[in-house]
Each structure stands twice: as C-alpha cells, then as structure tokens.
Short mmCIF file of C-alpha atoms in Angstrom, two decimals:
data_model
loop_
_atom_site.label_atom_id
_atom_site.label_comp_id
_atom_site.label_asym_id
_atom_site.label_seq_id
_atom_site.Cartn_x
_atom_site.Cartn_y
_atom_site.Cartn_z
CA UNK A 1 71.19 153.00 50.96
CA UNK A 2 70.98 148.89 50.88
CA UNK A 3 70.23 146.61 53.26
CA UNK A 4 67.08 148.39 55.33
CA UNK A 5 64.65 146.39 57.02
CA UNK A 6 61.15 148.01 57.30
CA UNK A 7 59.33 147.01 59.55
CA UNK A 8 56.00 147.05 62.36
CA UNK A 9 54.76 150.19 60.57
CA UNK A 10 51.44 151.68 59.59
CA UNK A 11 51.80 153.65 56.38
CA UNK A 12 48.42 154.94 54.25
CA UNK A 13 47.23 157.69 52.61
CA UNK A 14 50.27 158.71 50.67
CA UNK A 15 51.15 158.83 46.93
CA UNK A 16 52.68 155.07 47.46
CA UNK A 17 53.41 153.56 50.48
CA UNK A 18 56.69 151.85 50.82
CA UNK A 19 58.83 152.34 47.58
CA UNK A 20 62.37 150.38 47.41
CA UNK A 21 65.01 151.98 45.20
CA UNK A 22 68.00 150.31 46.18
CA UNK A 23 68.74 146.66 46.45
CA UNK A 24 69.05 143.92 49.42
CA UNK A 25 66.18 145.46 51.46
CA UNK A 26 63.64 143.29 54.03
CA UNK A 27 60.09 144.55 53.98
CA UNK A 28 58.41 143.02 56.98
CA UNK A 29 55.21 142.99 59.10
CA UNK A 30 53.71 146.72 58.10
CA UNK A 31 50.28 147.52 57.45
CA UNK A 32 50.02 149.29 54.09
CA UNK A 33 46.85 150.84 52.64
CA UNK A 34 44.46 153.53 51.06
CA UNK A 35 47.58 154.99 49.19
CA UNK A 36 46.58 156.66 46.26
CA UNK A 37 48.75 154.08 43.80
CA UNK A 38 51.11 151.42 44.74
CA UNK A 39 51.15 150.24 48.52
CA UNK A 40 54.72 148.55 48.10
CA UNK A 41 56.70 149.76 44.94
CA UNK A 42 59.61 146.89 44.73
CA UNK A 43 61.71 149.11 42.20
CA UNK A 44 64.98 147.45 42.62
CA UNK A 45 66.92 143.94 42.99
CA UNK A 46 67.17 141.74 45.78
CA UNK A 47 64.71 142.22 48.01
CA UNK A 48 62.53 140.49 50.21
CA UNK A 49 58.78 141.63 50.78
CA UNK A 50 57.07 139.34 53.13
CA UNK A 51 54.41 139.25 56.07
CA UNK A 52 53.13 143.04 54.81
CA UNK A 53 49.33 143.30 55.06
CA UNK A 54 48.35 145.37 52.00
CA UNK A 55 45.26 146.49 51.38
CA UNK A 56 42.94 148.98 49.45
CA UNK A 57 45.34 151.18 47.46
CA UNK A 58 43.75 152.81 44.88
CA UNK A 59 46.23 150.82 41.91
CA UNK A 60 48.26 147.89 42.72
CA UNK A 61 49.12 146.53 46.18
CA UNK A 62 52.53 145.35 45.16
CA UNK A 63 54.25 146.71 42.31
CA UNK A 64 57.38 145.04 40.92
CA UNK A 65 59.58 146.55 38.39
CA UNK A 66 63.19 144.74 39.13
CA UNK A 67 64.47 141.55 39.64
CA UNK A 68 65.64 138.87 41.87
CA UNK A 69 62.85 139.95 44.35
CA UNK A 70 61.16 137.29 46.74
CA UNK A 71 57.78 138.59 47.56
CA UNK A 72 55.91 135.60 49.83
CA UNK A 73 53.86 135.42 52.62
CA UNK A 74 51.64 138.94 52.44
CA UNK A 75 48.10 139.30 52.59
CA UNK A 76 47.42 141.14 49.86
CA UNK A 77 43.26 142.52 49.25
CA UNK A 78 41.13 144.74 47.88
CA UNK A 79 43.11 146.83 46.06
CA UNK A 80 41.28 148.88 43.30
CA UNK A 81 43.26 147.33 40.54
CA UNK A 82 46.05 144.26 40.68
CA UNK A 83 47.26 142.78 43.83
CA UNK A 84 50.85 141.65 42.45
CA UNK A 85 51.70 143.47 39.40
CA UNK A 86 54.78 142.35 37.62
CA UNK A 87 55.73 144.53 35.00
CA UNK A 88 58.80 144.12 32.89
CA UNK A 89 59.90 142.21 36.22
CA UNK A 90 62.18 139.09 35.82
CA UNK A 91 63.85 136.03 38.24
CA UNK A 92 61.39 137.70 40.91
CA UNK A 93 59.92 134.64 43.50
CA UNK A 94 56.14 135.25 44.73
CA UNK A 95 55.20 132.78 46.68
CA UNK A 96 52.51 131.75 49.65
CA UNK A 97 50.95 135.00 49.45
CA UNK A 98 46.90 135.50 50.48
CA UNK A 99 45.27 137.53 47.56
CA UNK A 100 41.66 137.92 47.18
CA UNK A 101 39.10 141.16 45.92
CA UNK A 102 41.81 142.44 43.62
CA UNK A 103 41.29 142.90 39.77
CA UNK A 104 43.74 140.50 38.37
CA UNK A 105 45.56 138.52 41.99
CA UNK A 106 48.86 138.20 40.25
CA UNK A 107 49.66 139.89 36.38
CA UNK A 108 53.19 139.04 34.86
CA UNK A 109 53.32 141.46 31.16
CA UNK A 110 55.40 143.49 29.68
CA UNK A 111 58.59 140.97 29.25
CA UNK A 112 58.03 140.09 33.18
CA UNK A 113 59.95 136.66 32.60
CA UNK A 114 61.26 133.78 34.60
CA UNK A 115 59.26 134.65 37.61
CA UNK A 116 57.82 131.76 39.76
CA UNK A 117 54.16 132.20 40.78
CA UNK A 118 53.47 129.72 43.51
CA UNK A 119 51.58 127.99 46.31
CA UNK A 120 49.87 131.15 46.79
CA UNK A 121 46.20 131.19 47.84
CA UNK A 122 44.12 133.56 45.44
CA UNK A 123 40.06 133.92 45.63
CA UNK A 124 37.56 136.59 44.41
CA UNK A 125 39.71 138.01 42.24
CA UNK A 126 38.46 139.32 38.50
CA UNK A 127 40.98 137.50 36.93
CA UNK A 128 42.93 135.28 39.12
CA UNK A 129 46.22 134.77 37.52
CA UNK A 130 47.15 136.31 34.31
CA UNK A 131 50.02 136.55 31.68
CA UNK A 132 49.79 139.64 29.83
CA UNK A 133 47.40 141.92 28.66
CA UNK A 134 45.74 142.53 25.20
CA UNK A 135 47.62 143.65 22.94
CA UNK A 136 51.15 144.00 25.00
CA UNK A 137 53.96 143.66 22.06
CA UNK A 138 56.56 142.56 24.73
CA UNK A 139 56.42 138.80 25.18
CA UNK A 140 55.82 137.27 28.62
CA UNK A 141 57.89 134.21 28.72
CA UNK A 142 59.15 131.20 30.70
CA UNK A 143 57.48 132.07 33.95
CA UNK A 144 56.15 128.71 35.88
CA UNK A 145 52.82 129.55 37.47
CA UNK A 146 52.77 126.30 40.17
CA UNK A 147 50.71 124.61 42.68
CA UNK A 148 48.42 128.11 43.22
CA UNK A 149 44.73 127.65 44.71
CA UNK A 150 42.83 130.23 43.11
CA UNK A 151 38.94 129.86 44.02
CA UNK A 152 35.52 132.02 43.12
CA UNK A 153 37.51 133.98 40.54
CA UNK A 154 34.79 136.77 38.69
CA UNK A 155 36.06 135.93 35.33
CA UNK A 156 38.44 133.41 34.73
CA UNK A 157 41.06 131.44 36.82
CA UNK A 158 44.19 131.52 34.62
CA UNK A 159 44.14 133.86 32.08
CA UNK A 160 46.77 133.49 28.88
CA UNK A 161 46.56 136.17 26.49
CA UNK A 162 48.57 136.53 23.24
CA UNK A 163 52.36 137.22 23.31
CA UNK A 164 52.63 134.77 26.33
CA UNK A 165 55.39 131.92 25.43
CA UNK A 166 57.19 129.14 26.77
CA UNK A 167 55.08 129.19 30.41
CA UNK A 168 54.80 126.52 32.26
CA UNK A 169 51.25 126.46 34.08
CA UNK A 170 51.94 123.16 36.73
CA UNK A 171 49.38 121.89 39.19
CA UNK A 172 47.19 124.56 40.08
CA UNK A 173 43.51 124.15 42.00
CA UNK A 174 41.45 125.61 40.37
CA UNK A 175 37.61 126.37 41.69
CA UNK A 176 34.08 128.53 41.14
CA UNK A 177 35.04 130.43 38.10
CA UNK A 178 32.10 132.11 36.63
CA UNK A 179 33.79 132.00 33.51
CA UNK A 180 36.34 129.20 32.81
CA UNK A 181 38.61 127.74 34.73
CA UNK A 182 42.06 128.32 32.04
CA UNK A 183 40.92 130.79 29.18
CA UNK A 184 44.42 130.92 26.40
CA UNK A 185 43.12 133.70 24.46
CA UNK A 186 44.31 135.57 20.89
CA UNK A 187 41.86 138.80 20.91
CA UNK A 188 43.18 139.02 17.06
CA UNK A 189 41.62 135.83 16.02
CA UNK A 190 42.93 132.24 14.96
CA UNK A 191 45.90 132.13 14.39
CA UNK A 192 48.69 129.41 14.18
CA UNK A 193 50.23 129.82 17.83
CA UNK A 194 53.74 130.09 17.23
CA UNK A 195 56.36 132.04 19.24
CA UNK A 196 55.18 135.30 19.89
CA UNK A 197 51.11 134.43 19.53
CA UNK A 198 50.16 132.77 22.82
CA UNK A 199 52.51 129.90 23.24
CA UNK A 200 54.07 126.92 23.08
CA UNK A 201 53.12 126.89 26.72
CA UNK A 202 52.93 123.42 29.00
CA UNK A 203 49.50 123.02 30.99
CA UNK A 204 49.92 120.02 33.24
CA UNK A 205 48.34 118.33 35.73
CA UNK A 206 46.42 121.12 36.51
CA UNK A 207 43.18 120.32 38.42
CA UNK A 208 40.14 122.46 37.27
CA UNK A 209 36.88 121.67 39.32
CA UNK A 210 33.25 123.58 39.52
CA UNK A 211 33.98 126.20 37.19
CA UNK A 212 30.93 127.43 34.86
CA UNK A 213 33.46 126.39 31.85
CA UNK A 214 36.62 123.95 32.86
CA UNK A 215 38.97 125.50 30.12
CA UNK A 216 38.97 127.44 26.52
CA UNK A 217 42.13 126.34 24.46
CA UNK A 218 40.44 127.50 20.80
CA UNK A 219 39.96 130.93 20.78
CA UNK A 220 42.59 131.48 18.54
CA UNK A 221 45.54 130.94 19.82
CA UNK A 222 45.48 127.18 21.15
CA UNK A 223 47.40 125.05 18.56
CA UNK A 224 51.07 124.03 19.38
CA UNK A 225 50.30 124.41 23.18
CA UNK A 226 51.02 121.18 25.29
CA UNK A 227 48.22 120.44 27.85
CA UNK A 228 48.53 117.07 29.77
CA UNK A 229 45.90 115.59 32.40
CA UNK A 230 43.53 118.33 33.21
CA UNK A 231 41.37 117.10 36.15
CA UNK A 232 37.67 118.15 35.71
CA UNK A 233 34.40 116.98 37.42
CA UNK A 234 31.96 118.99 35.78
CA UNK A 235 31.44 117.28 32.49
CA UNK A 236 32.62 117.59 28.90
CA UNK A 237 34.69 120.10 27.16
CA UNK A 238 32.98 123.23 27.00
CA UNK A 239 29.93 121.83 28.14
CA UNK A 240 29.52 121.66 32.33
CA UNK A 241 26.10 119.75 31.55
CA UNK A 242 27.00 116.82 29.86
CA UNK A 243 28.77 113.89 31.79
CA UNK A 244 29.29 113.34 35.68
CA UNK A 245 32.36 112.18 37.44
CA UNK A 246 35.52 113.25 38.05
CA UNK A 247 37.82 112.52 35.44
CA UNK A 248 40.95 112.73 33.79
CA UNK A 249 41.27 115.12 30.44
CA UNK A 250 44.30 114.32 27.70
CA UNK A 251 44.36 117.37 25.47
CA UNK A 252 46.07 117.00 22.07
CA UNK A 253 48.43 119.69 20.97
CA UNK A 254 45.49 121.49 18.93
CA UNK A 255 43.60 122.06 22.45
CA UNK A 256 40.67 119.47 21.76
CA UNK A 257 40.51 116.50 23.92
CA UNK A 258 42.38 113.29 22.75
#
C-alpha cells in the first residue's frame, strides 16, 4: 500500500534492506546495513528517503529506479560499491546527504535524467560524482549536479563519461583528488562531442582546489562543451607545478584555456 512511513528501525543482514514498491512513502531515521545488495531500494514514485544511516551493504546503499523521489539528508558510507545509484531514475531530488568510502558517492546512467544532485557533502569516495559509465548506450541528460563539496576523492571528483548531454555541473567544491578534479572522458577516442558523445554540457563557476590535476576537458570528448570560471590554485592547466595563486580559469568551448 502507499503512504507508509518507516521509521526508528534497525534492518541488516538481509537480501536488501528497505525496498519501496509503491508510491508516497517516508523513509525516516533507520539504521540500514551489511545487506547483501541494496540497503534502501527506492523502486517507485514519490517518495521521501531522508535521515536513514546506511552503511556497508555489499552493492549500493541507495538504489533508485523511479521517479519524483527526494532522497536528502542520509548518511550514506562504506558501501562495497555506489552510495546513491541512480539508474534509469528521472525528476528524483538528492540533496544534503553525507557520503564518503563508497565507490562512486552519487552515479546518474542509464537515461537517469533531470535529477538534481546537490549541496551534498561527498569525501573518500573512488569517484565522487559521476554521469554514466563506459560504454552505457542510454544517454544521461539534463541533470544539474550543484553546489556539492566533494573532498579526498581516490580518482577523480566529477567524472563525465561519454553519452552524458545537456548537464549542467554549477558551483561545486572541489578538493584532494588524486587524480583530477573534473575528468569529461570519451574511452572511444576524439571525437567531435556532439549530442550523444559527452556533451554539450555547462561547467560553471565550479571551484577546483588541491587536486593532483584541476580538470581534463581533451580526452576526446571536450569540444562543444561550455566551461566558464573554473577556480584553481594549483597552477596551470594540466600542470599543478607551474604557477602559484589562486586564480580564475576561462575555458573556450574546445576545453583549452582562453
């Protein structure tokens, strides 16, 4: 039936913890963990998931695969694979959320579009926010990924692969990336990046700092994106050694520095 509330409980070591099948539900304050795939499965519209503690499940802390969700304020950690996992997902809200020691903190593939990532707090994650996966034929599109602090991310901070169009990627913090701060990357090679091949996405005003690499916008799939005022105070493009300062970066459309 609709409109449950869940609530104040303890719930591990099942197949997948809490798992929401019909629509208008409130998942509140429970402890979910050490499930053996999903700790909250959000398989239906309308939904609110917020103040859950979810932790080491064995895939994906919270699983969405509906719409019109609003998933905001959970602690979400340590799960063996994704923390938020939006797949095929759409219109869904996550928002103000605590994710850290996951694989990717957030993923939006599979068509997951018009979702709002934002003002969420993400650190020690492998990836920590990323829009789609290599080789995923079904575009991810117009999602805004906004005002996030991600910090000490294992790989990269943002991650764009191919297929990922129309985003908006909008004032982010982004810290302590051992690899770059915003990677846009086409695993097939260069390629013109038209609908369909990594963009046109917006990257603005996004403020990258003390990251082994601030951004990569040329492997393969940068031209035609739109990146505005990157702040940086580690030095040149592609080069944390050279140049001191905190500064402000124009990109051109091609993903070089005007």
């Amino acid at each position: 039936s609709a409109n449950n509330t869940v609530s104040g409980n303890t719930v591990n070591s099942n197949l997948n913890g809490i798992g929401l099948t019909t629509s208008s539900n409130t998942v509140s304050g429970n402890t979910v963990n050490f499930n053996k795939q999903y700790g909250i499965w959000v398989n239906s519209n309308s939904n609110t998931v917020n103040n859950n503690t979810v932790d080491s499940n064995l895939l994906y802390g919270i699983y969405i695969t509906a719409s019109l969700n609003t998933v905001s304020g959970n602690t979400v950690s340590n799960n063996k694979s994704h923390g938020i996992f939006g797949s095929g997902a759409s219109n869904n809200v996550i928002k103000g959320n605590t994710i850290s020691g996951n694989n990717a903190g957030v993923l939006l593939d599979n068509g997951a579009n018009y979702n709002a990532v934002i003002n969420n707090t993400i650190s020690a994650c492998t990836e920590g926010i990323q829009l789609n996966t290599s080789g995923m034929a079904t575009a991810t599109t117009n999602d805004t990924i906004g005002w996030n602090t991600i910090s000490n991310s294992k790989n990269n901070g943002i991650l764009v692969y191919d297929n990922s169009d129309l985003n908006r990627v909008i004032g982010n913090v982004i810290t302590g990336s051992t690899l770059r701060g915003i990677e846009v990357i086409n695993p097939g090679g260069p390629a013109t990046n038209d609908p369909g091949n990594g963009g046109p996405n917006t990257y603005l005003f996004n403020n990258l700092r003390g990251n082994v690499q601030t951004a990569d916008f040329t492997t393969g799939a940068a031209a035609n994106n739109q990146f505005f005022d990157l702040l940086d105070d580690t030095g040149a493009y592609g080069d944390p050694g050279q140049g001191s300062g905190y500064r402000t970066w124009h990109f051109s459309e091609k993903g070089h520095i005007a």
